[in-house]
PDB file of C-alpha atoms in Angstrom:
ATOM      1  CA  ALA A1368       0.000   0.000   0.000  1.00 69.00           C
ATOM      2  CA  GLN A1369       1.135   3.510  -0.732  1.00 73.00           C
ATOM      3  CA  SER A1370       2.065   5.786   2.140  1.00 88.00           C
ATOM      4  CA  VAL A1371       3.849   9.073   2.730  1.00 92.00           C
ATOM      5  CA  THR A1372       6.084  10.250   5.559  1.00 94.00           C
ATOM      6  CA  GLN A1373       6.974  13.890   6.014  1.00 96.00           C
ATOM      7  CA  LEU A1374      10.017  14.373   8.194  1.00 93.00           C
ATOM      8  CA  GLY A1375       9.485  17.220  10.621  1.00 92.00           C
ATOM      9  CA  SER A1376       6.091  18.563  11.599  1.00 93.00           C
ATOM     10  CA  HIS A1377       7.552  22.063  11.974  1.00 96.00           C
ATOM     11  CA  VAL A1378      10.336  23.720  10.010  1.00 97.00           C
ATOM     12  CA  SER A1379      11.590  27.227  10.669  1.00 97.00           C
ATOM     13  CA  VAL A1380      13.907  29.154   8.357  1.00 97.00           C
ATOM     14  CA  SER A1381      15.052  32.741   8.024  1.00 97.00           C
ATOM     15  CA  GLU A1382      13.822  34.949   5.224  1.00 97.00           C
ATOM     16  CA  GLY A1383      16.133  34.471   2.253  1.00 97.00           C
ATOM     17  CA  ALA A1384      17.373  31.073   3.404  1.00 98.00           C
ATOM     18  CA  LEU A1385      16.926  27.744   1.653  1.00 98.00           C
ATOM     19  CA  VAL A1386      13.668  25.919   2.259  1.00 98.00           C
ATOM     20  CA  LEU A1387      13.857  22.117   2.379  1.00 98.00           C
ATOM     21  CA  LEU A1388      10.783  20.058   3.256  1.00 98.00           C
ATOM     22  CA  ARG A1389      11.303  16.316   3.282  1.00 98.00           C
ATOM     23  CA  CYS A1390       8.958  13.662   1.965  1.00 96.00           C
ATOM     24  CA  ASN A1391       9.508   9.931   1.629  1.00 95.00           C
ATOM     25  CA  TYR A1392       7.017   7.601   0.064  1.00 93.00           C
ATOM     26  CA  SER A1393       6.368   3.925  -0.247  1.00 89.00           C
ATOM     27  CA  SER A1394       4.721   2.570  -3.324  1.00 77.00           C
ATOM     28  CA  SER A1395       4.606  -0.791  -5.018  1.00 71.00           C
ATOM     29  CA  VAL A1396       4.207   0.820  -8.433  1.00 72.00           C
ATOM     30  CA  PRO A1397       5.660   3.974 -10.017  1.00 71.00           C
ATOM     31  CA  PRO A1398       3.929   6.722  -8.111  1.00 78.00           C
ATOM     32  CA  TYR A1399       2.340  10.015  -8.919  1.00 87.00           C
ATOM     33  CA  LEU A1400       3.506  12.463  -6.251  1.00 91.00           C
ATOM     34  CA  PHE A1401       2.177  15.833  -5.245  1.00 93.00           C
ATOM     35  CA  TRP A1402       2.999  18.770  -3.025  1.00 96.00           C
ATOM     36  CA  TYR A1403       0.170  20.954  -1.781  1.00 95.00           C
ATOM     37  CA  VAL A1404       0.252  24.179   0.230  1.00 96.00           C
ATOM     38  CA  GLN A1405      -2.390  25.306   2.675  1.00 94.00           C
ATOM     39  CA  TYR A1406      -2.487  28.896   3.873  1.00 92.00           C
ATOM     40  CA  PRO A1407      -4.329  29.638   7.129  1.00 87.00           C
ATOM     41  CA  ASN A1408      -8.061  28.994   6.921  1.00 82.00           C
ATOM     42  CA  GLN A1409      -7.873  28.102   3.250  1.00 86.00           C
ATOM     43  CA  GLY A1410      -8.093  24.984   1.118  1.00 87.00           C
ATOM     44  CA  LEU A1411      -5.260  23.100  -0.530  1.00 91.00           C
ATOM     45  CA  GLN A1412      -3.457  24.543  -3.508  1.00 92.00           C
ATOM     46  CA  LEU A1413      -1.333  22.424  -5.819  1.00 92.00           C
ATOM     47  CA  LEU A1414       2.345  23.415  -5.846  1.00 95.00           C
ATOM     48  CA  LEU A1415       3.604  20.749  -8.211  1.00 93.00           C
ATOM     49  CA  LYS A1416       3.181  17.142  -9.245  1.00 90.00           C
ATOM     50  CA  TYR A1417       5.379  14.355 -10.534  1.00 90.00           C
ATOM     51  CA  THR A1418       3.854  12.064 -13.135  1.00 83.00           C
ATOM     52  CA  SER A1419       6.865  10.006 -14.281  1.00 77.00           C
ATOM     53  CA  ALA A1420       8.198  12.535 -16.785  1.00 75.00           C
ATOM     54  CA  ALA A1421      11.148  14.719 -15.693  1.00 84.00           C
ATOM     55  CA  THR A1422      12.504  13.858 -12.266  1.00 89.00           C
ATOM     56  CA  LEU A1423      12.990  17.539 -11.391  1.00 94.00           C
ATOM     57  CA  VAL A1424       9.604  19.178 -11.212  1.00 94.00           C
ATOM     58  CA  LYS A1425       9.138  22.926 -11.101  1.00 95.00           C
ATOM     59  CA  GLY A1426       6.071  24.371  -9.457  1.00 94.00           C
ATOM     60  CA  ILE A1427       4.521  27.667  -8.586  1.00 94.00           C
ATOM     61  CA  ASN A1428       6.011  30.362  -6.355  1.00 94.00           C
ATOM     62  CA  GLY A1429       9.589  29.242  -7.046  1.00 96.00           C
ATOM     63  CA  PHE A1430       9.255  25.777  -5.517  1.00 97.00           C
ATOM     64  CA  GLU A1431      10.642  22.629  -7.053  1.00 97.00           C
ATOM     65  CA  ALA A1432      10.947  18.979  -6.078  1.00 97.00           C
ATOM     66  CA  GLU A1433      13.156  16.138  -7.217  1.00 95.00           C
ATOM     67  CA  PHE A1434      11.960  12.569  -7.531  1.00 93.00           C
ATOM     68  CA  LYS A1435      14.656  10.134  -6.400  1.00 93.00           C
ATOM     69  CA  LYS A1436      13.575   6.562  -6.898  1.00 89.00           C
ATOM     70  CA  SER A1437      16.645   5.083  -5.177  1.00 90.00           C
ATOM     71  CA  GLU A1438      15.879   7.077  -2.037  1.00 92.00           C
ATOM     72  CA  THR A1439      12.070   6.905  -2.391  1.00 92.00           C
ATOM     73  CA  SER A1440      12.063  10.644  -1.772  1.00 94.00           C
ATOM     74  CA  PHE A1441      10.329  13.692  -3.183  1.00 95.00           C
ATOM     75  CA  HIS A1442      11.738  16.612  -1.203  1.00 97.00           C
ATOM     76  CA  LEU A1443      10.448  20.141  -1.787  1.00 98.00           C
ATOM     77  CA  THR A1444      12.912  23.020  -2.047  1.00 98.00           C
ATOM     78  CA  LYS A1445      12.995  26.750  -2.631  1.00 98.00           C
ATOM     79  CA  PRO A1446      16.301  28.623  -2.868  1.00 97.00           C
ATOM     80  CA  SER A1447      15.208  31.727  -0.987  1.00 97.00           C
ATOM     81  CA  ALA A1448      12.356  31.826   1.509  1.00 97.00           C
ATOM     82  CA  HIS A1449       9.863  34.663   1.513  1.00 97.00           C
ATOM     83  CA  MET A1450       7.581  35.682   4.338  1.00 96.00           C
ATOM     84  CA  SER A1451       4.603  34.749   2.178  1.00 96.00           C
ATOM     85  CA  ASP A1452       5.780  31.105   2.120  1.00 97.00           C
ATOM     86  CA  ALA A1453       4.637  30.616   5.697  1.00 97.00           C
ATOM     87  CA  ALA A1454       2.006  27.888   5.470  1.00 97.00           C
ATOM     88  CA  GLU A1455       1.440  24.188   5.931  1.00 96.00           C
ATOM     89  CA  TYR A1456       2.740  21.867   3.244  1.00 97.00           C
ATOM     90  CA  PHE A1457       1.470  18.408   2.410  1.00 96.00           C
ATOM     91  CA  CYS A1458       3.119  15.695   0.372  1.00 95.00           C
ATOM     92  CA  ALA A1459       0.791  13.145  -1.197  1.00 93.00           C
ATOM     93  CA  VAL A1460       1.001   9.992  -3.264  1.00 90.00           C
ATOM     94  CA  SER A1461      -1.795   8.797  -5.479  1.00 85.00           C
ATOM     95  CA  ARG A1462      -2.980   5.270  -5.818  1.00 77.00           C
ATOM     96  CA  TRP A1463      -5.461   3.709  -8.184  1.00 76.00           C
ATOM     97  CA  ALA A1464      -7.918   1.468  -6.380  1.00 75.00           C
ATOM     98  CA  GLN A1465     -11.534   0.478  -6.868  1.00 74.00           C
ATOM     99  CA  GLY A1466     -11.983   2.576  -9.962  1.00 76.00           C
ATOM    100  CA  ALA A1467     -10.577   5.843  -8.675  1.00 78.00           C
ATOM    101  CA  GLN A1468      -7.323   7.664  -8.120  1.00 78.00           C
ATOM    102  CA  LYS A1469      -7.018   8.483  -4.424  1.00 84.00           C
ATOM    103  CA  LEU A1470      -4.573  10.770  -2.694  1.00 88.00           C
ATOM    104  CA  VAL A1471      -2.792   9.541   0.434  1.00 90.00           C
ATOM    105  CA  PHE A1472      -1.384  12.464   2.405  1.00 93.00           C
ATOM    106  CA  GLY A1473       1.509  12.878   4.743  1.00 94.00           C
ATOM    107  CA  GLN A1474       0.882  14.472   8.111  1.00 94.00           C
ATOM    108  CA  GLY A1475       1.982  17.906   6.960  1.00 95.00           C
ATOM    109  CA  THR A1476       4.871  20.257   7.715  1.00 96.00           C
ATOM    110  CA  ARG A1477       4.248  23.726   9.065  1.00 96.00           C
ATOM    111  CA  LEU A1478       6.765  26.195   7.649  1.00 97.00           C
ATOM    112  CA  THR A1479       7.589  29.319   9.637  1.00 97.00           C
ATOM    113  CA  ILE A1480       9.653  32.145   8.146  1.00 97.00           C
ATOM    114  CA  ASN A1481      11.670  34.301  10.527  1.00 96.00           C
ATOM    115  CA  PRO A1482      12.336  37.919   9.520  1.00 94.00           C
TER     116      PRO A1482
ATOM    117  CA  ASN B1445     -15.045  31.259 -10.992  1.00 60.00           C
ATOM    118  CA  ALA B1446     -14.948  27.554 -11.764  1.00 69.00           C
ATOM    119  CA  GLY B1447     -14.093  25.304  -8.876  1.00 91.00           C
ATOM    120  CA  VAL B1448     -15.358  23.414  -5.865  1.00 94.00           C
ATOM    121  CA  THR B1449     -17.755  25.131  -3.484  1.00 95.00           C
ATOM    122  CA  GLN B1450     -18.476  23.864   0.000  1.00 96.00           C
ATOM    123  CA  THR B1451     -21.339  24.949   2.246  1.00 96.00           C
ATOM    124  CA  PRO B1452     -21.458  25.796   5.058  1.00 96.00           C
ATOM    125  CA  LYS B1453     -18.014  27.146   5.918  1.00 94.00           C
ATOM    126  CA  PHE B1454     -18.497  26.877   9.669  1.00 95.00           C
ATOM    127  CA  ARG B1455     -20.910  24.950  11.873  1.00 96.00           C
ATOM    128  CA  VAL B1456     -21.273  24.087  15.536  1.00 97.00           C
ATOM    129  CA  LEU B1457     -23.349  21.031  16.371  1.00 97.00           C
ATOM    130  CA  LYS B1458     -24.476  19.475  19.608  1.00 97.00           C
ATOM    131  CA  THR B1459     -23.719  15.802  20.175  1.00 98.00           C
ATOM    132  CA  GLY B1460     -26.409  13.699  18.528  1.00 97.00           C
ATOM    133  CA  GLN B1461     -27.529  16.306  16.017  1.00 97.00           C
ATOM    134  CA  SER B1462     -27.449  15.633  12.313  1.00 96.00           C
ATOM    135  CA  MET B1463     -26.299  17.739   9.401  1.00 96.00           C
ATOM    136  CA  THR B1464     -25.383  17.609   5.741  1.00 97.00           C
ATOM    137  CA  LEU B1465     -22.365  19.198   4.111  1.00 98.00           C
ATOM    138  CA  LEU B1466     -22.778  20.138   0.475  1.00 97.00           C
ATOM    139  CA  CYS B1467     -20.075  20.076  -2.169  1.00 98.00           C
ATOM    140  CA  ALA B1468     -20.684  21.419  -5.649  1.00 97.00           C
ATOM    141  CA  GLN B1469     -18.299  21.451  -8.625  1.00 97.00           C
ATOM    142  CA  ASP B1470     -18.810  23.037 -12.013  1.00 95.00           C
ATOM    143  CA  MET B1471     -15.893  21.464 -13.889  1.00 92.00           C
ATOM    144  CA  ASN B1472     -17.742  18.339 -15.056  1.00 92.00           C
ATOM    145  CA  HIS B1473     -15.342  16.141 -13.082  1.00 92.00           C
ATOM    146  CA  GLU B1474     -16.225  12.493 -12.750  1.00 91.00           C
ATOM    147  CA  TYR B1475     -14.623  11.832  -9.384  1.00 93.00           C
ATOM    148  CA  MET B1476     -15.439  13.484  -6.073  1.00 95.00           C
ATOM    149  CA  TYR B1477     -14.046  12.961  -2.592  1.00 96.00           C
ATOM    150  CA  TRP B1478     -14.609  13.913   1.029  1.00 97.00           C
ATOM    151  CA  TYR B1479     -11.584  14.238   3.315  1.00 97.00           C
ATOM    152  CA  ARG B1480     -11.233  15.229   6.927  1.00 97.00           C
ATOM    153  CA  GLN B1481      -8.211  17.092   8.259  1.00 95.00           C
ATOM    154  CA  ASP B1482      -7.047  16.709  11.835  1.00 93.00           C
ATOM    155  CA  PRO B1483      -3.898  18.187  13.407  1.00 88.00           C
ATOM    156  CA  GLY B1484      -0.823  16.039  12.828  1.00 85.00           C
ATOM    157  CA  MET B1485      -2.717  13.538  10.671  1.00 87.00           C
ATOM    158  CA  GLY B1486      -2.885  15.175   7.277  1.00 89.00           C
ATOM    159  CA  LEU B1487      -6.034  14.539   5.259  1.00 93.00           C
ATOM    160  CA  ARG B1488      -7.834  11.232   5.420  1.00 95.00           C
ATOM    161  CA  LEU B1489     -10.348   9.989   2.877  1.00 95.00           C
ATOM    162  CA  ILE B1490     -13.878   9.470   4.210  1.00 97.00           C
ATOM    163  CA  HIS B1491     -15.887   8.537   1.102  1.00 97.00           C
ATOM    164  CA  TYR B1492     -15.552   9.019  -2.607  1.00 95.00           C
ATOM    165  CA  SER B1493     -17.539   8.721  -5.811  1.00 95.00           C
ATOM    166  CA  VAL B1494     -16.466   7.641  -9.284  1.00 92.00           C
ATOM    167  CA  GLY B1495     -19.582   8.968 -10.960  1.00 92.00           C
ATOM    168  CA  GLU B1496     -23.191  10.001 -10.600  1.00 94.00           C
ATOM    169  CA  GLY B1497     -25.125   7.522  -8.485  1.00 94.00           C
ATOM    170  CA  THR B1498     -22.025   5.767  -7.120  1.00 93.00           C
ATOM    171  CA  THR B1499     -20.292   6.028  -3.754  1.00 95.00           C
ATOM    172  CA  ALA B1500     -17.619   4.044  -1.948  1.00 94.00           C
ATOM    173  CA  LYS B1501     -15.961   3.969   1.458  1.00 94.00           C
ATOM    174  CA  GLY B1502     -12.577   5.483   2.061  1.00 93.00           C
ATOM    175  CA  GLU B1503     -10.180   5.172   4.950  1.00 92.00           C
ATOM    176  CA  VAL B1504     -12.396   6.548   7.758  1.00 96.00           C
ATOM    177  CA  PRO B1505     -16.061   6.103   6.737  1.00 97.00           C
ATOM    178  CA  ASP B1506     -17.657   5.255  10.093  1.00 96.00           C
ATOM    179  CA  GLY B1507     -20.296   7.734  11.236  1.00 96.00           C
ATOM    180  CA  TYR B1508     -20.709   9.312   7.776  1.00 98.00           C
ATOM    181  CA  ASN B1509     -22.944   8.722   4.788  1.00 97.00           C
ATOM    182  CA  VAL B1510     -22.750  10.220   1.311  1.00 98.00           C
ATOM    183  CA  SER B1511     -24.870  10.621  -1.767  1.00 97.00           C
ATOM    184  CA  ARG B1512     -24.236  11.704  -5.326  1.00 97.00           C
ATOM    185  CA  LEU B1513     -27.575  12.062  -7.027  1.00 95.00           C
ATOM    186  CA  LYS B1514     -26.239  14.625  -9.499  1.00 96.00           C
ATOM    187  CA  LYS B1515     -22.823  14.635 -11.107  1.00 95.00           C
ATOM    188  CA  GLN B1516     -21.986  18.101  -9.819  1.00 97.00           C
ATOM    189  CA  ASN B1517     -22.977  17.523  -6.173  1.00 97.00           C
ATOM    190  CA  PHE B1518     -21.557  15.312  -3.446  1.00 98.00           C
ATOM    191  CA  LEU B1519     -23.238  15.391  -0.042  1.00 98.00           C
ATOM    192  CA  LEU B1520     -21.697  14.280   3.237  1.00 98.00           C
ATOM    193  CA  GLY B1521     -24.087  13.447   6.068  1.00 98.00           C
ATOM    194  CA  LEU B1522     -23.586  13.034   9.777  1.00 97.00           C
ATOM    195  CA  GLU B1523     -26.613  11.237  11.239  1.00 92.00           C
ATOM    196  CA  SER B1524     -25.643  11.562  14.902  1.00 96.00           C
ATOM    197  CA  ALA B1525     -22.692  13.868  15.449  1.00 96.00           C
ATOM    198  CA  ALA B1526     -20.008  12.975  17.967  1.00 97.00           C
ATOM    199  CA  PRO B1527     -17.172  15.115  19.395  1.00 97.00           C
ATOM    200  CA  SER B1528     -14.702  12.879  17.529  1.00 97.00           C
ATOM    201  CA  GLN B1529     -16.119  14.287  14.305  1.00 97.00           C
ATOM    202  CA  THR B1530     -14.866  17.770  15.143  1.00 97.00           C
ATOM    203  CA  SER B1531     -12.617  18.456  12.189  1.00 97.00           C
ATOM    204  CA  VAL B1532     -12.127  20.424   9.013  1.00 96.00           C
ATOM    205  CA  TYR B1533     -13.800  18.746   6.060  1.00 97.00           C
ATOM    206  CA  PHE B1534     -12.569  19.154   2.511  1.00 96.00           C
ATOM    207  CA  CYS B1535     -14.281  18.188  -0.669  1.00 96.00           C
ATOM    208  CA  ALA B1536     -12.315  17.584  -3.840  1.00 95.00           C
ATOM    209  CA  SER B1537     -13.052  16.677  -7.419  1.00 94.00           C
ATOM    210  CA  SER B1538     -10.764  15.244 -10.049  1.00 91.00           C
ATOM    211  CA  TYR B1539     -10.531  14.466 -13.721  1.00 82.00           C
ATOM    212  CA  LEU B1540      -8.734  11.681 -15.528  1.00 74.00           C
ATOM    213  CA  ARG B1541      -7.519  12.360 -19.039  1.00 69.00           C
ATOM    214  CA  ARG B1542      -6.289  10.033 -21.734  1.00 62.00           C
ATOM    215  CA  GLY B1543      -2.662   9.150 -21.097  1.00 61.00           C
ATOM    216  CA  GLY B1544      -3.124   9.040 -17.350  1.00 63.00           C
ATOM    217  CA  ASP B1545      -2.918  12.745 -16.540  1.00 67.00           C
ATOM    218  CA  TYR B1546      -5.211  13.804 -13.777  1.00 70.00           C
ATOM    219  CA  GLY B1547      -5.592  16.576 -11.260  1.00 79.00           C
ATOM    220  CA  TYR B1548      -7.516  17.497  -8.161  1.00 88.00           C
ATOM    221  CA  THR B1549      -9.338  20.666  -7.136  1.00 90.00           C
ATOM    222  CA  PHE B1550     -10.108  21.220  -3.474  1.00 93.00           C
ATOM    223  CA  GLY B1551     -12.814  23.273  -1.846  1.00 93.00           C
ATOM    224  CA  SER B1552     -12.030  25.799   0.871  1.00 92.00           C
ATOM    225  CA  GLY B1553     -13.230  23.560   3.670  1.00 94.00           C
ATOM    226  CA  THR B1554     -15.939  23.324   6.321  1.00 96.00           C
ATOM    227  CA  ARG B1555     -14.908  23.763   9.938  1.00 95.00           C
ATOM    228  CA  LEU B1556     -17.185  21.622  12.110  1.00 97.00           C
ATOM    229  CA  THR B1557     -17.216  21.633  15.882  1.00 97.00           C
ATOM    230  CA  VAL B1558     -19.287  19.101  17.825  1.00 97.00           C
ATOM    231  CA  VAL B1559     -19.873  20.013  21.461  1.00 97.00           C
TER     232      VAL B1559
END
């Protein structure tokens, strides 16, 4: 069964510093992987998704993620943090079962940006 | 604006009361989902639907019922609310295109408190 583990429930970085949010997955088949962002009191917004094309995936707001099959990882990075990046981030893996694609989410990582 | 609309946005229920959460999408998506979000647990799938007139159980279905009488609407019902159902509920819809590409759109959530 597919599952996702996000390492670190809280990450704090300084404005302008590198952002690195870690995600490891388990999947018996080549996965589709997603990163979502949730701003306070809002729904989930797609940052980027991996669908077995390029292993380096670029998303919105300057984020990118690299799929590493050997490490079963899909870490999210951004070279320079901005105050507006403060939010909760979710990694998810999709699985096809019983006629539908379903997302399985990690527990989330809350990102805090220090001025 | 096209998307997924959830009503209500907030609700407080007393233990034992019933209510229905409504999800409406105007993107002609086949698949619809109900998730609940709890701190430190990410999002967990309650029920889903692969088309009009069909529903299926997800990861945490107990205490909930759903119906999809029209393609654009997916209703989540709580027959007898319990404090353990205090959560934020998200509806999502998704498409599946030829070649395997698919994507999800999430609603903005319903914050439910059961006292």
